[in-house]
């Protein structure tokens, strides 16, 4: 069965510093991987995805993520955090080995960026 | 281009009443997903539908919950005889294709159900 783990409930970082939000996954086949962001009382907004090809994926708002097959990880990164990046971040996986129609989300990591 | 539209945004029901949550997918999308988000928790998959078909309802509670996506009109998530534990945010997402596709799902802003 497919699963996603976000080991940190919360990440704190100072504005201007680099940030990393961790994600590991488990699938039987090849994974499609996604990151979404949720602002208070809003729906989820798509940030980026990994399907195939280059392991480093660039997305919206300066975010990027690195797919590491051997470590089954897909950590979200940003070189310089902004206060406005403070939000709830969700990693998600779609297991193409099972047909791939269901996307499973992690529990979310709350990012706080302090000015 | 309208995104995924969910209504109502907020819904208050008394215990024992029925809740009907509506979701209009992005125009041209024929695949709809429903998720539930409890306070301070992540999204839990409930059900995946195509037009007139339920593809996967493995995340739906066996009783009181049902979903449909008719040929015409929005997708409906129906909760009968609501209880306080049903209080949550319910999100709908849509995508243009299903199996084998690599497109991301587009999310609505959710319906926040409060059972009093």
mmCIF file of C-alpha atoms in Angstrom:
data_model
loop_
_atom_site.group_PDB
_atom_site.id
_atom_site.type_symbol
_atom_site.label_atom_id
_atom_site.label_comp_id
_atom_site.label_asym_id
_atom_site.label_seq_id
_atom_site.Cartn_x
_atom_site.Cartn_y
_atom_site.Cartn_z
ATOM 1 C CA UNK A 1 0.000 0.000 0.000
ATOM 2 C CA UNK A 2 1.181 3.487 -0.734
ATOM 3 C CA UNK A 3 1.987 5.864 2.099
ATOM 4 C CA UNK A 4 3.579 9.220 2.739
ATOM 5 C CA UNK A 5 5.399 10.355 5.861
ATOM 6 C CA UNK A 6 6.191 13.901 6.868
ATOM 7 C CA UNK A 7 8.298 13.360 9.976
ATOM 8 C CA UNK A 8 8.134 16.935 11.251
ATOM 9 C CA UNK A 9 4.894 18.446 12.498
ATOM 10 C CA UNK A 10 6.469 21.885 12.458
ATOM 11 C CA UNK A 11 9.530 23.578 10.997
ATOM 12 C CA UNK A 12 10.801 26.923 12.243
ATOM 13 C CA UNK A 13 13.202 29.021 10.205
ATOM 14 C CA UNK A 14 14.365 32.633 10.190
ATOM 15 C CA UNK A 15 13.579 34.807 7.202
ATOM 16 C CA UNK A 16 16.387 34.701 4.662
ATOM 17 C CA UNK A 17 17.615 31.288 5.772
ATOM 18 C CA UNK A 18 17.215 28.146 3.669
ATOM 19 C CA UNK A 19 14.332 25.855 4.508
ATOM 20 C CA UNK A 20 13.732 22.141 4.099
ATOM 21 C CA UNK A 21 10.472 20.282 4.634
ATOM 22 C CA UNK A 22 10.947 16.534 4.657
ATOM 23 C CA UNK A 23 8.898 13.846 2.943
ATOM 24 C CA UNK A 24 9.400 10.114 2.491
ATOM 25 C CA UNK A 25 7.118 7.752 0.649
ATOM 26 C CA UNK A 26 6.376 4.102 0.071
ATOM 27 C CA UNK A 27 4.893 2.719 -3.148
ATOM 28 C CA UNK A 28 4.921 -0.579 -5.001
ATOM 29 C CA UNK A 29 5.573 0.925 -8.418
ATOM 30 C CA UNK A 30 6.937 4.163 -9.752
ATOM 31 C CA UNK A 31 5.801 7.222 -7.819
ATOM 32 C CA UNK A 32 4.365 10.471 -8.984
ATOM 33 C CA UNK A 33 5.161 12.972 -6.218
ATOM 34 C CA UNK A 34 3.566 16.321 -5.426
ATOM 35 C CA UNK A 35 3.857 19.200 -3.000
ATOM 36 C CA UNK A 36 0.905 21.391 -2.074
ATOM 37 C CA UNK A 37 0.624 24.416 0.227
ATOM 38 C CA UNK A 38 -2.395 25.393 2.296
ATOM 39 C CA UNK A 39 -2.913 28.865 3.725
ATOM 40 C CA UNK A 40 -5.363 29.383 6.616
ATOM 41 C CA UNK A 41 -8.992 28.685 5.689
ATOM 42 C CA UNK A 42 -8.061 28.004 2.082
ATOM 43 C CA UNK A 43 -7.848 25.002 -0.194
ATOM 44 C CA UNK A 44 -4.633 23.402 -1.342
ATOM 45 C CA UNK A 45 -2.487 25.063 -3.949
ATOM 46 C CA UNK A 46 -0.202 23.032 -6.178
ATOM 47 C CA UNK A 47 3.526 23.847 -5.844
ATOM 48 C CA UNK A 48 5.412 21.282 -7.901
ATOM 49 C CA UNK A 49 5.540 17.672 -9.017
ATOM 50 C CA UNK A 50 7.995 14.953 -9.963
ATOM 51 C CA UNK A 51 6.960 12.592 -12.726
ATOM 52 C CA UNK A 52 10.178 11.524 -14.427
ATOM 53 C CA UNK A 53 13.485 12.958 -15.579
ATOM 54 C CA UNK A 54 15.648 15.372 -13.649
ATOM 55 C CA UNK A 55 15.616 14.617 -9.930
ATOM 56 C CA UNK A 56 15.572 18.318 -9.030
ATOM 57 C CA UNK A 57 12.181 19.840 -9.714
ATOM 58 C CA UNK A 58 11.504 23.565 -9.622
ATOM 59 C CA UNK A 59 8.082 24.932 -8.792
ATOM 60 C CA UNK A 60 6.122 27.990 -7.797
ATOM 61 C CA UNK A 61 7.290 30.788 -5.473
ATOM 62 C CA UNK A 62 10.954 29.742 -5.640
ATOM 63 C CA UNK A 63 10.396 26.277 -4.183
ATOM 64 C CA UNK A 64 12.158 23.183 -5.418
ATOM 65 C CA UNK A 65 12.232 19.534 -4.442
ATOM 66 C CA UNK A 66 14.701 16.722 -4.927
ATOM 67 C CA UNK A 67 13.613 13.199 -5.748
ATOM 68 C CA UNK A 68 15.897 10.587 -4.192
ATOM 69 C CA UNK A 69 14.912 7.089 -5.260
ATOM 70 C CA UNK A 70 17.347 5.230 -3.011
ATOM 71 C CA UNK A 71 16.154 7.080 0.071
ATOM 72 C CA UNK A 72 12.523 7.208 -1.156
ATOM 73 C CA UNK A 73 12.437 10.894 -0.300
ATOM 74 C CA UNK A 74 11.101 14.047 -1.904
ATOM 75 C CA UNK A 75 12.155 16.930 0.357
ATOM 76 C CA UNK A 76 10.892 20.436 -0.347
ATOM 77 C CA UNK A 77 13.471 23.217 -0.283
ATOM 78 C CA UNK A 78 13.839 26.936 -0.726
ATOM 79 C CA UNK A 79 17.163 28.804 -0.642
ATOM 80 C CA UNK A 80 15.829 31.865 1.188
ATOM 81 C CA UNK A 81 12.627 31.754 3.244
ATOM 82 C CA UNK A 82 10.068 34.560 3.377
ATOM 83 C CA UNK A 83 7.623 35.322 6.170
ATOM 84 C CA UNK A 84 4.860 34.864 3.611
ATOM 85 C CA UNK A 85 5.953 31.231 3.142
ATOM 86 C CA UNK A 86 4.465 30.436 6.554
ATOM 87 C CA UNK A 87 1.746 27.875 5.842
ATOM 88 C CA UNK A 88 0.889 24.178 5.988
ATOM 89 C CA UNK A 89 2.721 22.030 3.443
ATOM 90 C CA UNK A 90 1.545 18.655 2.192
ATOM 91 C CA UNK A 91 3.521 16.024 0.349
ATOM 92 C CA UNK A 92 1.514 13.601 -1.787
ATOM 93 C CA UNK A 93 2.191 10.450 -3.784
ATOM 94 C CA UNK A 94 0.401 8.634 -6.551
ATOM 95 C CA UNK A 95 1.409 4.992 -6.992
ATOM 96 C CA UNK A 96 1.597 4.235 -10.683
ATOM 97 C CA UNK A 97 2.173 0.572 -9.859
ATOM 98 C CA UNK A 98 -1.438 0.255 -8.731
ATOM 99 C CA UNK A 99 -2.987 2.222 -11.531
ATOM 100 C CA UNK A 100 -2.237 5.575 -10.005
ATOM 101 C CA UNK A 101 -5.658 7.066 -9.665
ATOM 102 C CA UNK A 102 -5.546 7.760 -5.948
ATOM 103 C CA UNK A 103 -3.343 10.454 -4.473
ATOM 104 C CA UNK A 104 -2.335 9.943 -0.847
ATOM 105 C CA UNK A 105 -1.357 12.923 1.283
ATOM 106 C CA UNK A 106 0.993 13.181 4.218
ATOM 107 C CA UNK A 107 -0.194 14.621 7.518
ATOM 108 C CA UNK A 108 1.300 18.007 6.719
ATOM 109 C CA UNK A 109 4.148 20.108 8.088
ATOM 110 C CA UNK A 110 3.503 23.561 9.453
ATOM 111 C CA UNK A 111 6.206 26.028 8.434
ATOM 112 C CA UNK A 112 6.826 29.130 10.531
ATOM 113 C CA UNK A 113 9.144 31.766 9.111
ATOM 114 C CA UNK A 114 10.165 34.386 11.647
ATOM 115 C CA UNK A 115 11.115 37.892 10.576
ATOM 116 C CA UNK B 1 -11.591 29.961 -16.073
ATOM 117 C CA UNK B 2 -13.352 28.929 -12.913
ATOM 118 C CA UNK B 3 -11.541 26.532 -10.643
ATOM 119 C CA UNK B 4 -13.137 23.901 -8.459
ATOM 120 C CA UNK B 5 -16.185 25.431 -6.804
ATOM 121 C CA UNK B 6 -17.489 24.078 -3.542
ATOM 122 C CA UNK B 7 -20.602 25.206 -1.744
ATOM 123 C CA UNK B 8 -21.524 26.049 0.790
ATOM 124 C CA UNK B 9 -18.271 27.302 2.263
ATOM 125 C CA UNK B 10 -19.626 26.877 5.756
ATOM 126 C CA UNK B 11 -22.393 24.546 6.870
ATOM 127 C CA UNK B 12 -23.848 24.156 10.339
ATOM 128 C CA UNK B 13 -26.034 21.178 11.114
ATOM 129 C CA UNK B 14 -27.607 19.814 14.274
ATOM 130 C CA UNK B 15 -26.920 16.234 15.259
ATOM 131 C CA UNK B 16 -29.145 13.887 13.294
ATOM 132 C CA UNK B 17 -29.647 16.193 10.314
ATOM 133 C CA UNK B 18 -28.354 15.606 6.803
ATOM 134 C CA UNK B 19 -25.465 17.491 5.229
ATOM 135 C CA UNK B 20 -25.123 17.872 1.448
ATOM 136 C CA UNK B 21 -21.859 19.215 0.114
ATOM 137 C CA UNK B 22 -21.562 20.206 -3.521
ATOM 138 C CA UNK B 23 -18.556 20.306 -5.799
ATOM 139 C CA UNK B 24 -18.386 21.612 -9.351
ATOM 140 C CA UNK B 25 -15.084 20.498 -10.919
ATOM 141 C CA UNK B 26 -12.961 22.509 -13.282
ATOM 142 C CA UNK B 27 -14.756 22.694 -16.639
ATOM 143 C CA UNK B 28 -13.805 19.670 -18.694
ATOM 144 C CA UNK B 29 -12.611 17.605 -15.728
ATOM 145 C CA UNK B 30 -14.383 14.298 -15.390
ATOM 146 C CA UNK B 31 -12.610 12.986 -12.290
ATOM 147 C CA UNK B 32 -13.488 14.107 -8.795
ATOM 148 C CA UNK B 33 -11.926 13.276 -5.449
ATOM 149 C CA UNK B 34 -13.244 14.020 -1.957
ATOM 150 C CA UNK B 35 -10.975 14.443 1.061
ATOM 151 C CA UNK B 36 -11.680 15.148 4.721
ATOM 152 C CA UNK B 37 -9.439 17.257 6.903
ATOM 153 C CA UNK B 38 -9.924 17.130 10.639
ATOM 154 C CA UNK B 39 -8.623 20.043 12.739
ATOM 155 C CA UNK B 40 -4.825 20.041 12.875
ATOM 156 C CA UNK B 41 -4.633 16.938 10.699
ATOM 157 C CA UNK B 42 -3.797 16.103 7.108
ATOM 158 C CA UNK B 43 -6.108 15.198 4.289
ATOM 159 C CA UNK B 44 -7.708 11.781 4.313
ATOM 160 C CA UNK B 45 -8.871 10.310 1.022
ATOM 161 C CA UNK B 46 -12.555 9.463 0.994
ATOM 162 C CA UNK B 47 -13.752 8.689 -2.508
ATOM 163 C CA UNK B 48 -12.821 8.936 -6.184
ATOM 164 C CA UNK B 49 -15.513 9.302 -8.817
ATOM 165 C CA UNK B 50 -15.789 9.606 -12.547
ATOM 166 C CA UNK B 51 -18.954 10.728 -14.247
ATOM 167 C CA UNK B 52 -21.738 8.414 -13.002
ATOM 168 C CA UNK B 53 -19.261 5.939 -11.498
ATOM 169 C CA UNK B 54 -17.643 5.411 -8.116
ATOM 170 C CA UNK B 55 -14.118 4.175 -8.779
ATOM 171 C CA UNK B 56 -12.732 3.924 -5.258
ATOM 172 C CA UNK B 57 -14.634 4.532 -2.038
ATOM 173 C CA UNK B 58 -12.156 2.834 0.263
ATOM 174 C CA UNK B 59 -11.882 5.932 2.451
ATOM 175 C CA UNK B 60 -15.583 6.414 2.989
ATOM 176 C CA UNK B 61 -17.177 5.363 6.267
ATOM 177 C CA UNK B 62 -19.419 2.374 5.617
ATOM 178 C CA UNK B 63 -22.514 4.032 7.028
ATOM 179 C CA UNK B 64 -24.179 7.426 6.628
ATOM 180 C CA UNK B 65 -21.780 8.660 3.910
ATOM 181 C CA UNK B 66 -22.442 8.533 0.190
ATOM 182 C CA UNK B 67 -21.157 10.311 -2.898
ATOM 183 C CA UNK B 68 -22.291 10.736 -6.460
ATOM 184 C CA UNK B 69 -21.153 12.483 -9.605
ATOM 185 C CA UNK B 70 -24.071 12.528 -12.031
ATOM 186 C CA UNK B 71 -23.851 13.005 -15.753
ATOM 187 C CA UNK B 72 -25.149 16.525 -15.329
ATOM 188 C CA UNK B 73 -24.498 18.744 -12.343
ATOM 189 C CA UNK B 74 -22.062 18.822 -9.475
ATOM 190 C CA UNK B 75 -20.665 16.017 -7.389
ATOM 191 C CA UNK B 76 -22.487 15.601 -4.098
ATOM 192 C CA UNK B 77 -21.115 14.282 -0.811
ATOM 193 C CA UNK B 78 -24.002 13.374 1.441
ATOM 194 C CA UNK B 79 -23.757 12.717 5.161
ATOM 195 C CA UNK B 80 -26.875 11.417 6.828
ATOM 196 C CA UNK B 81 -27.644 11.703 10.546
ATOM 197 C CA UNK B 82 -24.578 13.791 11.240
ATOM 198 C CA UNK B 83 -22.682 13.438 14.515
ATOM 199 C CA UNK B 84 -20.214 15.799 16.170
ATOM 200 C CA UNK B 85 -17.302 13.715 14.894
ATOM 201 C CA UNK B 86 -18.275 14.597 11.331
ATOM 202 C CA UNK B 87 -17.216 18.196 11.961
ATOM 203 C CA UNK B 88 -14.339 18.807 9.573
ATOM 204 C CA UNK B 89 -13.304 20.545 6.382
ATOM 205 C CA UNK B 90 -14.282 18.595 3.285
ATOM 206 C CA UNK B 91 -12.250 19.268 0.173
ATOM 207 C CA UNK B 92 -13.053 18.355 -3.380
ATOM 208 C CA UNK B 93 -10.445 18.068 -6.112
ATOM 209 C CA UNK B 94 -10.707 17.418 -9.819
ATOM 210 C CA UNK B 95 -8.442 16.326 -12.623
ATOM 211 C CA UNK B 96 -8.922 15.905 -16.354
ATOM 212 C CA UNK B 97 -7.801 12.307 -16.481
ATOM 213 C CA UNK B 98 -7.583 9.392 -14.099
ATOM 214 C CA UNK B 99 -5.547 6.271 -14.283
ATOM 215 C CA UNK B 100 -2.031 6.718 -15.565
ATOM 216 C CA UNK B 101 -2.090 10.453 -15.839
ATOM 217 C CA UNK B 102 0.544 12.715 -14.378
ATOM 218 C CA UNK B 103 -1.490 15.846 -13.877
ATOM 219 C CA UNK B 104 -1.976 17.401 -10.505
ATOM 220 C CA UNK B 105 -5.399 17.656 -8.954
ATOM 221 C CA UNK B 106 -6.999 21.073 -8.512
ATOM 222 C CA UNK B 107 -8.600 21.723 -5.152
ATOM 223 C CA UNK B 108 -11.616 23.719 -4.116
ATOM 224 C CA UNK B 109 -11.619 25.941 -1.046
ATOM 225 C CA UNK B 110 -13.496 23.385 0.986
ATOM 226 C CA UNK B 111 -16.710 23.196 2.950
ATOM 227 C CA UNK B 112 -16.367 23.534 6.688
ATOM 228 C CA UNK B 113 -19.006 21.442 8.375
ATOM 229 C CA UNK B 114 -19.831 22.114 11.999
ATOM 230 C CA UNK B 115 -22.195 19.776 13.812
ATOM 231 C CA UNK B 116 -23.765 21.256 16.910
#
